[in-house]
CSV table of C-alpha atoms and ligand atoms in Angstrom, one decimal:
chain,number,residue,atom,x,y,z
A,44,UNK,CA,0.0,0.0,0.0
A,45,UNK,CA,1.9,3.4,-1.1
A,46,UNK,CA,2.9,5.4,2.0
A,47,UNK,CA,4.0,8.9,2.4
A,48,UNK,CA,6.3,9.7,5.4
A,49,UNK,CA,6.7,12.5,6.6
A,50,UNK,CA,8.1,14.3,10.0
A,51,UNK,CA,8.3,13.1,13.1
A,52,UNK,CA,7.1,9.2,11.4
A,53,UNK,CA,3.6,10.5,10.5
A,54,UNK,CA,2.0,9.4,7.4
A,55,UNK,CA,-0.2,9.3,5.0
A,56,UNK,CA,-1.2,6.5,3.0
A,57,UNK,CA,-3.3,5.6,0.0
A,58,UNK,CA,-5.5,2.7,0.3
A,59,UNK,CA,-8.4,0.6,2.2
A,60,UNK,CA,-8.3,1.5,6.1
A,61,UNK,CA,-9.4,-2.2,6.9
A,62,UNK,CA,-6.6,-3.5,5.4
A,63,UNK,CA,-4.0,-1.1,6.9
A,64,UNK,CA,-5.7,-1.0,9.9
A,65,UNK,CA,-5.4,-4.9,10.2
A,66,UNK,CA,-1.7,-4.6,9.6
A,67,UNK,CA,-1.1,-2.2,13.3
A,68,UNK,CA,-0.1,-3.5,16.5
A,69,UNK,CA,-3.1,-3.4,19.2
A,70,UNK,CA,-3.0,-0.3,21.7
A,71,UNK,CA,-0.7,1.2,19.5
A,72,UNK,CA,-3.2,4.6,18.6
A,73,UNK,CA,-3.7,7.4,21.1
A,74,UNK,CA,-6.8,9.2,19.3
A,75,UNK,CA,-9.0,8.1,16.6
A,76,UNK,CA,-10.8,11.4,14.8
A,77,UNK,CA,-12.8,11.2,12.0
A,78,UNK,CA,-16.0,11.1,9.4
A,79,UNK,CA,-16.7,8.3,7.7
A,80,UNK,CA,-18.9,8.3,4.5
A,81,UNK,CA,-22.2,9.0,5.3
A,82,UNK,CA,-24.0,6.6,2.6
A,83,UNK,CA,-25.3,9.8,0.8
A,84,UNK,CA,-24.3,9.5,-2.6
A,85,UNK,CA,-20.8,11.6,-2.6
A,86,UNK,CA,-18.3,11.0,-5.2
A,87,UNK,CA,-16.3,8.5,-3.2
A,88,UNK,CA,-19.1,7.0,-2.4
A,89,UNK,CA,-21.8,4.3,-3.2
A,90,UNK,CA,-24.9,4.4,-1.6
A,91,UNK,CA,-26.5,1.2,-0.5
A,92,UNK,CA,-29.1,0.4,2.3
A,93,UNK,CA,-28.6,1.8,6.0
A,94,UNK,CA,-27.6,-2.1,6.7
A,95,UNK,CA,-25.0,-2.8,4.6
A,96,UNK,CA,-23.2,0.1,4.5
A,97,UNK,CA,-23.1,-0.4,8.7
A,98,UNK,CA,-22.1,-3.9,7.9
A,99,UNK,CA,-19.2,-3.0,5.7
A,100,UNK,CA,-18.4,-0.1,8.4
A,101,UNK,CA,-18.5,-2.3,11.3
A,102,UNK,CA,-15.3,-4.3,10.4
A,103,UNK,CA,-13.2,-1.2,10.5
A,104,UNK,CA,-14.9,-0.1,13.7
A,105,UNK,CA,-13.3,-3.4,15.5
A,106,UNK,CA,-10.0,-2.4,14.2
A,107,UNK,CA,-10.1,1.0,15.2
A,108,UNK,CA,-11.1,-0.6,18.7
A,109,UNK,CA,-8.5,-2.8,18.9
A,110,UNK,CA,-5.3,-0.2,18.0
A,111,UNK,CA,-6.8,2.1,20.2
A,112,UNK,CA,-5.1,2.1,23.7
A,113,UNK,CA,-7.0,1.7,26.9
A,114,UNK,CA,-6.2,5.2,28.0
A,115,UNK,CA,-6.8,6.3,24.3
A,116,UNK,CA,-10.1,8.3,23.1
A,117,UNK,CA,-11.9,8.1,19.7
A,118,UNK,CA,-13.9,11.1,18.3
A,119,UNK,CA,-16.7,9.8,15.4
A,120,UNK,CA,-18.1,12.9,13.8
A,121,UNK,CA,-21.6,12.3,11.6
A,122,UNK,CA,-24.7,13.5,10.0
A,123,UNK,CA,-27.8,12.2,8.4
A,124,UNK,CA,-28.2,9.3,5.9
A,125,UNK,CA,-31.7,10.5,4.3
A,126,UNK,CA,-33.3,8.0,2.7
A,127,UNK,CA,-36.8,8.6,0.7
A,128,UNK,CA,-36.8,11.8,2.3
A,129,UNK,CA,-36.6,10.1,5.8
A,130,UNK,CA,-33.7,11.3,8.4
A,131,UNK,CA,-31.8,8.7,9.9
A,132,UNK,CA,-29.6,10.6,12.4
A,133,UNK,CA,-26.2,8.3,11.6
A,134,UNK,CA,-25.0,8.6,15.3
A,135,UNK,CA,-28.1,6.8,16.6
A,136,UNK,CA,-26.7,3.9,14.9
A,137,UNK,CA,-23.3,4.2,15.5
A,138,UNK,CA,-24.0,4.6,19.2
A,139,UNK,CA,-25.0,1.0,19.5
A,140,UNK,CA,-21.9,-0.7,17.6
A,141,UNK,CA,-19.6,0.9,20.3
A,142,UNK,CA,-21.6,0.9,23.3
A,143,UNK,CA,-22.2,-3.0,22.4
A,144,UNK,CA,-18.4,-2.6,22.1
A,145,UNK,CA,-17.4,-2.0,25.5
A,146,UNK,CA,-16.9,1.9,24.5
A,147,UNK,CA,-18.0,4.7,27.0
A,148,UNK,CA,-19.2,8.0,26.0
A,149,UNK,CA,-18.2,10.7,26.9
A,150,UNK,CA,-19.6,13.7,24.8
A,151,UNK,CA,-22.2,13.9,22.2
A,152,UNK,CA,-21.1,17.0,20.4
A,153,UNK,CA,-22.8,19.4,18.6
A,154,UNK,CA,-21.4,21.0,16.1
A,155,UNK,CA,-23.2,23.6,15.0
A,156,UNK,CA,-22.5,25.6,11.3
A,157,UNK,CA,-24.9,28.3,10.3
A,158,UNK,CA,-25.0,26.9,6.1
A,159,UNK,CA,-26.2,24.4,4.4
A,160,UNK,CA,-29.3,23.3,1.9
A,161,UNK,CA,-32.6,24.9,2.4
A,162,UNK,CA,-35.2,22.3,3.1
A,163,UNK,CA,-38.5,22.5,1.9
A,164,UNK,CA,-40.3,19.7,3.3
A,165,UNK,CA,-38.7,20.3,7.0
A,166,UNK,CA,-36.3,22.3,8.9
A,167,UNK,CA,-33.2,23.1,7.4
A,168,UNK,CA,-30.6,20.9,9.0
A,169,UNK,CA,-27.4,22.9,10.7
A,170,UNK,CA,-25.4,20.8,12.9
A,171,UNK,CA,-23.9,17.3,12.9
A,172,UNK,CA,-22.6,15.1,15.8
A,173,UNK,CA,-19.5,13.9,17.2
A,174,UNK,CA,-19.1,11.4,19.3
A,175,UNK,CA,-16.8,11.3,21.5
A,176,UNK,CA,-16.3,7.7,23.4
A,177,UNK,CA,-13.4,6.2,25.7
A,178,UNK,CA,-12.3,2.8,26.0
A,179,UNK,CA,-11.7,3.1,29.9
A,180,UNK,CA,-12.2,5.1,32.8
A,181,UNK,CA,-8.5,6.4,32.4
A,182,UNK,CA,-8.6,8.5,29.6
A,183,UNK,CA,-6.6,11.6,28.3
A,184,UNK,CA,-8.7,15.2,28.7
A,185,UNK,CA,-7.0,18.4,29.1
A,186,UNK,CA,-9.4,21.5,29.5
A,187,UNK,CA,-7.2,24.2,30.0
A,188,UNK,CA,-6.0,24.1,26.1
A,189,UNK,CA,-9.1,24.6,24.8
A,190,UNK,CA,-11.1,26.7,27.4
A,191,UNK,CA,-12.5,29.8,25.4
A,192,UNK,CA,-13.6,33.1,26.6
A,193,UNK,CA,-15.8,33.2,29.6
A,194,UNK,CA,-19.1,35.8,28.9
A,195,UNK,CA,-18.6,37.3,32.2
A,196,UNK,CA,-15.2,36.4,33.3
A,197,UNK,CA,-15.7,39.4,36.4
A,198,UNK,CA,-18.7,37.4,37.9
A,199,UNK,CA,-18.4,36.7,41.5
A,200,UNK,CA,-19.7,34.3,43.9
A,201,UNK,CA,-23.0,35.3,45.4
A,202,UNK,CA,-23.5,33.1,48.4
A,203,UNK,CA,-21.1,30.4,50.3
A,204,UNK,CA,-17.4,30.4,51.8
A,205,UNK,CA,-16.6,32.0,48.1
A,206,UNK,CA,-18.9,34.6,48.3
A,207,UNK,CA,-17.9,38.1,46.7
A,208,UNK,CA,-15.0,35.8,45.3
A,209,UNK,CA,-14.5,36.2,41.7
A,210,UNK,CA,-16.4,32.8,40.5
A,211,UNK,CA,-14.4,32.0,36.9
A,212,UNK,CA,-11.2,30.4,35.4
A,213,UNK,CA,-8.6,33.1,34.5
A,214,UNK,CA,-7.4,30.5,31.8
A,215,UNK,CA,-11.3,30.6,30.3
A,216,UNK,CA,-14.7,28.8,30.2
A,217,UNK,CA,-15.3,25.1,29.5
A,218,UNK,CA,-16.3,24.9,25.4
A,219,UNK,CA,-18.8,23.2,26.3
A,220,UNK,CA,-20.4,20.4,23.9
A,221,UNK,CA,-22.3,22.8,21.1
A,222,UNK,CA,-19.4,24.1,19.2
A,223,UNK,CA,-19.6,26.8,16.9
A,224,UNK,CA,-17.0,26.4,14.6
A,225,UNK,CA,-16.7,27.9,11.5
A,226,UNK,CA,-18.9,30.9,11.1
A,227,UNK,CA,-19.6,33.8,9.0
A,228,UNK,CA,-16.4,33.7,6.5
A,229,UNK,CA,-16.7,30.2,6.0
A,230,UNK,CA,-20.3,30.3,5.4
A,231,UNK,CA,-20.2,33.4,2.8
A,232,UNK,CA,-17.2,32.1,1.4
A,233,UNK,CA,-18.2,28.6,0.8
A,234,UNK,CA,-22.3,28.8,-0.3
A,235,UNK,CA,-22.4,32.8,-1.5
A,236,UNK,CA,-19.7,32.8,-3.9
A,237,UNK,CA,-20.0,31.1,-6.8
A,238,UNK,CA,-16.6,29.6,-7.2
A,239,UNK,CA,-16.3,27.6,-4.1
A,240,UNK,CA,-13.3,25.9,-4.3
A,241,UNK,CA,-10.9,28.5,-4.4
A,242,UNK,CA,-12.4,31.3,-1.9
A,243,UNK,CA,-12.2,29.8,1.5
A,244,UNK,CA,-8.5,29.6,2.8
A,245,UNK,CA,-9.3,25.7,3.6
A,246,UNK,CA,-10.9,24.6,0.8
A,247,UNK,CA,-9.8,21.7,-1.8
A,248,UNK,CA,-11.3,19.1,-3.9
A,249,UNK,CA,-12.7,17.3,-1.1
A,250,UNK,CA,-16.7,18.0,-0.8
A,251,UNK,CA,-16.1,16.9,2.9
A,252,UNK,CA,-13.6,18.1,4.6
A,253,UNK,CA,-13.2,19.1,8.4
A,254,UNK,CA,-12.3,22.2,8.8
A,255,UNK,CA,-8.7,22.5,11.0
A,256,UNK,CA,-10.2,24.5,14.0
A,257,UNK,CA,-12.7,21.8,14.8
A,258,UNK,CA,-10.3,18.6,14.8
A,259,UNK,CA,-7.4,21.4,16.8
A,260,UNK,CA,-10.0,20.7,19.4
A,261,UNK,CA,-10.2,17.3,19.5
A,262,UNK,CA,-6.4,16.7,19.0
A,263,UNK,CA,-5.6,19.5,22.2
A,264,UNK,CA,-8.4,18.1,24.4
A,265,UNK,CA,-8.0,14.5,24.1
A,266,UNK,CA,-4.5,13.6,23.3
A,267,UNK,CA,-0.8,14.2,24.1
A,268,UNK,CA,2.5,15.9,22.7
A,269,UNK,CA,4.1,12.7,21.0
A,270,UNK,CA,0.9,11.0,20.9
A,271,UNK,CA,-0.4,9.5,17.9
A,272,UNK,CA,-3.5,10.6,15.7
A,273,UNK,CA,-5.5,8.2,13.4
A,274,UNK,CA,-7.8,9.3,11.0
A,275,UNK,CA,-8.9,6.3,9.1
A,276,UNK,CA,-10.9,8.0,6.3
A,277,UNK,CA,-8.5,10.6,6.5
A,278,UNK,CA,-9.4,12.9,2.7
A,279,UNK,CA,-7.4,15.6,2.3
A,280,UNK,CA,-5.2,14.9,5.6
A,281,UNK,CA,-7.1,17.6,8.0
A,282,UNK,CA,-6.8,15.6,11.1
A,283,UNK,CA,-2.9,15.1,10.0
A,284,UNK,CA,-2.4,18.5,9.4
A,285,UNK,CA,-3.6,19.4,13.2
A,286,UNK,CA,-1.9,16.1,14.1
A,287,UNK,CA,1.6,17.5,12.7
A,288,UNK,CA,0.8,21.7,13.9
A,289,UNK,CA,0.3,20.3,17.3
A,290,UNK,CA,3.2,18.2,17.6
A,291,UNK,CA,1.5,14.8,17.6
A,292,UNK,CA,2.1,11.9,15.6
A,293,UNK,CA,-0.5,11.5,12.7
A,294,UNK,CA,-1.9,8.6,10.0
A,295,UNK,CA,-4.2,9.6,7.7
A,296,UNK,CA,-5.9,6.7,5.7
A,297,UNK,CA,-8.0,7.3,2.3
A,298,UNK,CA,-8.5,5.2,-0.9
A,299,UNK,CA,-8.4,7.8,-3.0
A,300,UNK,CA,-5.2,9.1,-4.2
A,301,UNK,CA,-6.5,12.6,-5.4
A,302,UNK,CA,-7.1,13.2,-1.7
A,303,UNK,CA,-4.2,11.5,-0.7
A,304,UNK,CA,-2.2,13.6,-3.1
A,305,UNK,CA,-3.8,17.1,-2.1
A,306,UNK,CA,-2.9,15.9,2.1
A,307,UNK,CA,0.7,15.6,0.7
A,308,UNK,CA,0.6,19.1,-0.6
A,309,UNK,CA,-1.4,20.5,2.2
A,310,UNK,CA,1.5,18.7,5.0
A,311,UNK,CA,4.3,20.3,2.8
A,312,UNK,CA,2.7,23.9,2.8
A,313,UNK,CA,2.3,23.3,6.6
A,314,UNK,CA,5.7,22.4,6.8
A,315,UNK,CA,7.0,25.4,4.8
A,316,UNK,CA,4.6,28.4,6.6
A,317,UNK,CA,2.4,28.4,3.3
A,318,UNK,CA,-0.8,26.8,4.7
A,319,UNK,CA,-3.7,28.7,5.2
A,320,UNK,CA,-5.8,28.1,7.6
A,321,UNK,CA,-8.7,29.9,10.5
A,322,UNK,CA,-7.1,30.1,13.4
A,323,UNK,CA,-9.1,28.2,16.7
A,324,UNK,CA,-12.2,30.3,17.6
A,325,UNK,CA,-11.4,32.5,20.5
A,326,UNK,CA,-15.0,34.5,20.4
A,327,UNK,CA,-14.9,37.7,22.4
A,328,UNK,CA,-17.8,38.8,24.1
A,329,UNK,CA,-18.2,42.2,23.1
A,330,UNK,CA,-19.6,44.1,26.7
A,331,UNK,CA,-21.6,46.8,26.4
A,332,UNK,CA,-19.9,49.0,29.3
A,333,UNK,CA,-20.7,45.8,31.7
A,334,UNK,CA,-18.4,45.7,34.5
A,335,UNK,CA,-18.4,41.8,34.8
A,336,UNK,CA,-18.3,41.1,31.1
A,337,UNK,CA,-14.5,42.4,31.5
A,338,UNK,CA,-11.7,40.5,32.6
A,339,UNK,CA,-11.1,41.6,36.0
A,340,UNK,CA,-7.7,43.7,37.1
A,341,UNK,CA,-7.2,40.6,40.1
A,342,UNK,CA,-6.5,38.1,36.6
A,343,UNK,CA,-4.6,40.9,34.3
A,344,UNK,CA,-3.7,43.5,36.2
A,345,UNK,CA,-5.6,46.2,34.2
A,346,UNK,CA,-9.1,44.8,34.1
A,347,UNK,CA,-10.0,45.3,30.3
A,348,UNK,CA,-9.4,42.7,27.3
B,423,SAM,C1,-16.4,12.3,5.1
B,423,SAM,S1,-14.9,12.0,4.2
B,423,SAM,C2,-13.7,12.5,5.3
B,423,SAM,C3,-13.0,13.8,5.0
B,423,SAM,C4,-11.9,14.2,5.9
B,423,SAM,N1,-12.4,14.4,7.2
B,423,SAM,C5,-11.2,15.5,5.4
B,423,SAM,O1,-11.1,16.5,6.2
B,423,SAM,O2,-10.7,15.5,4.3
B,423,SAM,C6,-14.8,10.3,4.1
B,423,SAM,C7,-13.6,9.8,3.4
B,423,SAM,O3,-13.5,8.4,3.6
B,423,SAM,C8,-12.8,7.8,2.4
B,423,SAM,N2,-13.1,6.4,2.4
B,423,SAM,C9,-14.2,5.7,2.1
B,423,SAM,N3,-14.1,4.4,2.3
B,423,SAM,C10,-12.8,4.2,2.7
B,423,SAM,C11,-12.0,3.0,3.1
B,423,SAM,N4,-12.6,1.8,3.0
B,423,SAM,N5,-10.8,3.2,3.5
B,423,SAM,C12,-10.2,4.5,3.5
B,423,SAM,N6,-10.9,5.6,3.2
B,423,SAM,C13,-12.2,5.5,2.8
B,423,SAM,C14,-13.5,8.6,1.3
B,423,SAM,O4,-12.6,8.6,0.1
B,423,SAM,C15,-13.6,10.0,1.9
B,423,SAM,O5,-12.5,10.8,1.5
């Protein structure tokens, strides 16, 4: 199977994930991100009923499970297989092969985009899911790289030992599990403007890609320096590329070699400063003149943003 290696022994490699994946040691993976098809028709796609394609799924799903080590944490991000106009919410399914698995879920993550199709015959659907499962109780999750913005970091305690203590984090809020990642650029940029491909910084050939900021998340919250990243239907090498930025180890996985070739290119323009890409949210609450909306002088000494 043709393999690209890269820095720090990441790869990427063009071919089946099954059969890779049945070629790795066990516990040898620290986090498993990624989307698989969705059974909707795409190019690299072909649809079939709801039960095959989770049949032919389900295979890789063991193997993912059994390279995954017992501290490690796998994040399954999904939509909709529609089906005669019927919604079939993908992660409703996908729940019960890992739960039946041993898996343990941590998170069911929103994440919410503002574009999309306009439906006619219901609401217009404007999030997916991710799920985020562990295979043990001892599992990696650090908070404090992804914490964001607190509303009203000057809030203090009203009642209790801590009262007229300031109640926050210095380092931030919790993200908590509705994420809005990729907003109003992304969304003018990839559904106003007629040629897609080459107006937002991210975009490629893929007609599914992750955008970086969301899988930055993922990689920061639920994995290590050193650690290594799989991303079994890897495209165009976005959970690689975070993988690589954030100093982790990553493998991304696709069958197609135009993907393939683009997560080559994309890894090299990382390497050489070239690569575009959004920068993680960090929204800002914008006060209007509110004395708790600001961050408070006892955190940076001046008590404004
Ligand atoms: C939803 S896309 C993932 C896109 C990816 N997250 C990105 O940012 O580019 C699913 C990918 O799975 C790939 N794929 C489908 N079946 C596969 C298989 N058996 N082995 C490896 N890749 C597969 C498809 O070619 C497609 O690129």
């Amino acid at each position: 199977m043709p393999e690209f290696k890269t820095v720090n022994q990441s790869k990427i490699i063009t071919g089946d994930s099954l059969d890779y994946l049945k070629k790795m040691p066990d516990n040898s993976v620290d986090l498993i991100v990624t989307s698989p098809p969705y059974n909707v028709g795409k190019e690299y796609e072909t649809q079939t009923s709801l039960r095959v394609y989770l049949d032919k799924i389900t295979p890789m799903i063991d193997e993912a499970i059994r390279v995954l080590k017992p501290t490690g944490n796998l994040a399954w991000e999904v939509g909709n297989y529609i089906h005669n106009k019927e919604v079939y919410p993908l992660d409703i399914y996908y729940y019960d092969i890992f739960k039946q698995r041993g898996l343990q879920l941590r998170n069911r993550i929103i994440w919410h985009f503002g574009h999309g199709l306009h439906a006619k015959t219901r609401f217009s659907g404007r999030y997916e899911t991710i799920l985020w499962f562990t295979k043990t109780d001892h599992y990696t999750f650090n908070l404090d790289p992804v914490r964001i913005q607190a509303k009203y970091p000057g809030k203090k305690s009203y009642h209790g030992k801590n009262k007229g203590k300031l109640s926050g984090n210095p380092k931030g809020k919790n993200p908590e599990d509705v994420w809005n990642i990729v907003q109003s650029d992304w969304e003018r940029e990839i559904w106003d403007i007629v040629n897609v491909k080459s107006n937002h910084v991210e975009k490629t050939i893929h007609p599914a890609q992750f955008p970086i900021e969301l899988v930055d998340r993922l990689v920061l919250a639920l994995s290590n320096e050193g650690d290594t990243v799989l991303d079994p239907f890897g495209g165009v090498g976005s959970t690689l590329i975070s993988a690589v930025k954030n100093n982790r180890i990553g493998i991304s996985i696709d069958t197609v070699k135009e993907y393939t070739d683009v997560a080559k290119e994309r890894l090299k323009a990382l390497q050489n400063g070239t690569l575009k890409m959004r920068p993680m949210t960090k929204k800002i609450y914008k006060p209007k003149n509110d004395k708790i909306s600001r961050v408070p002088k006892e955190w940076n000494g001046k008590g404004v943003y």
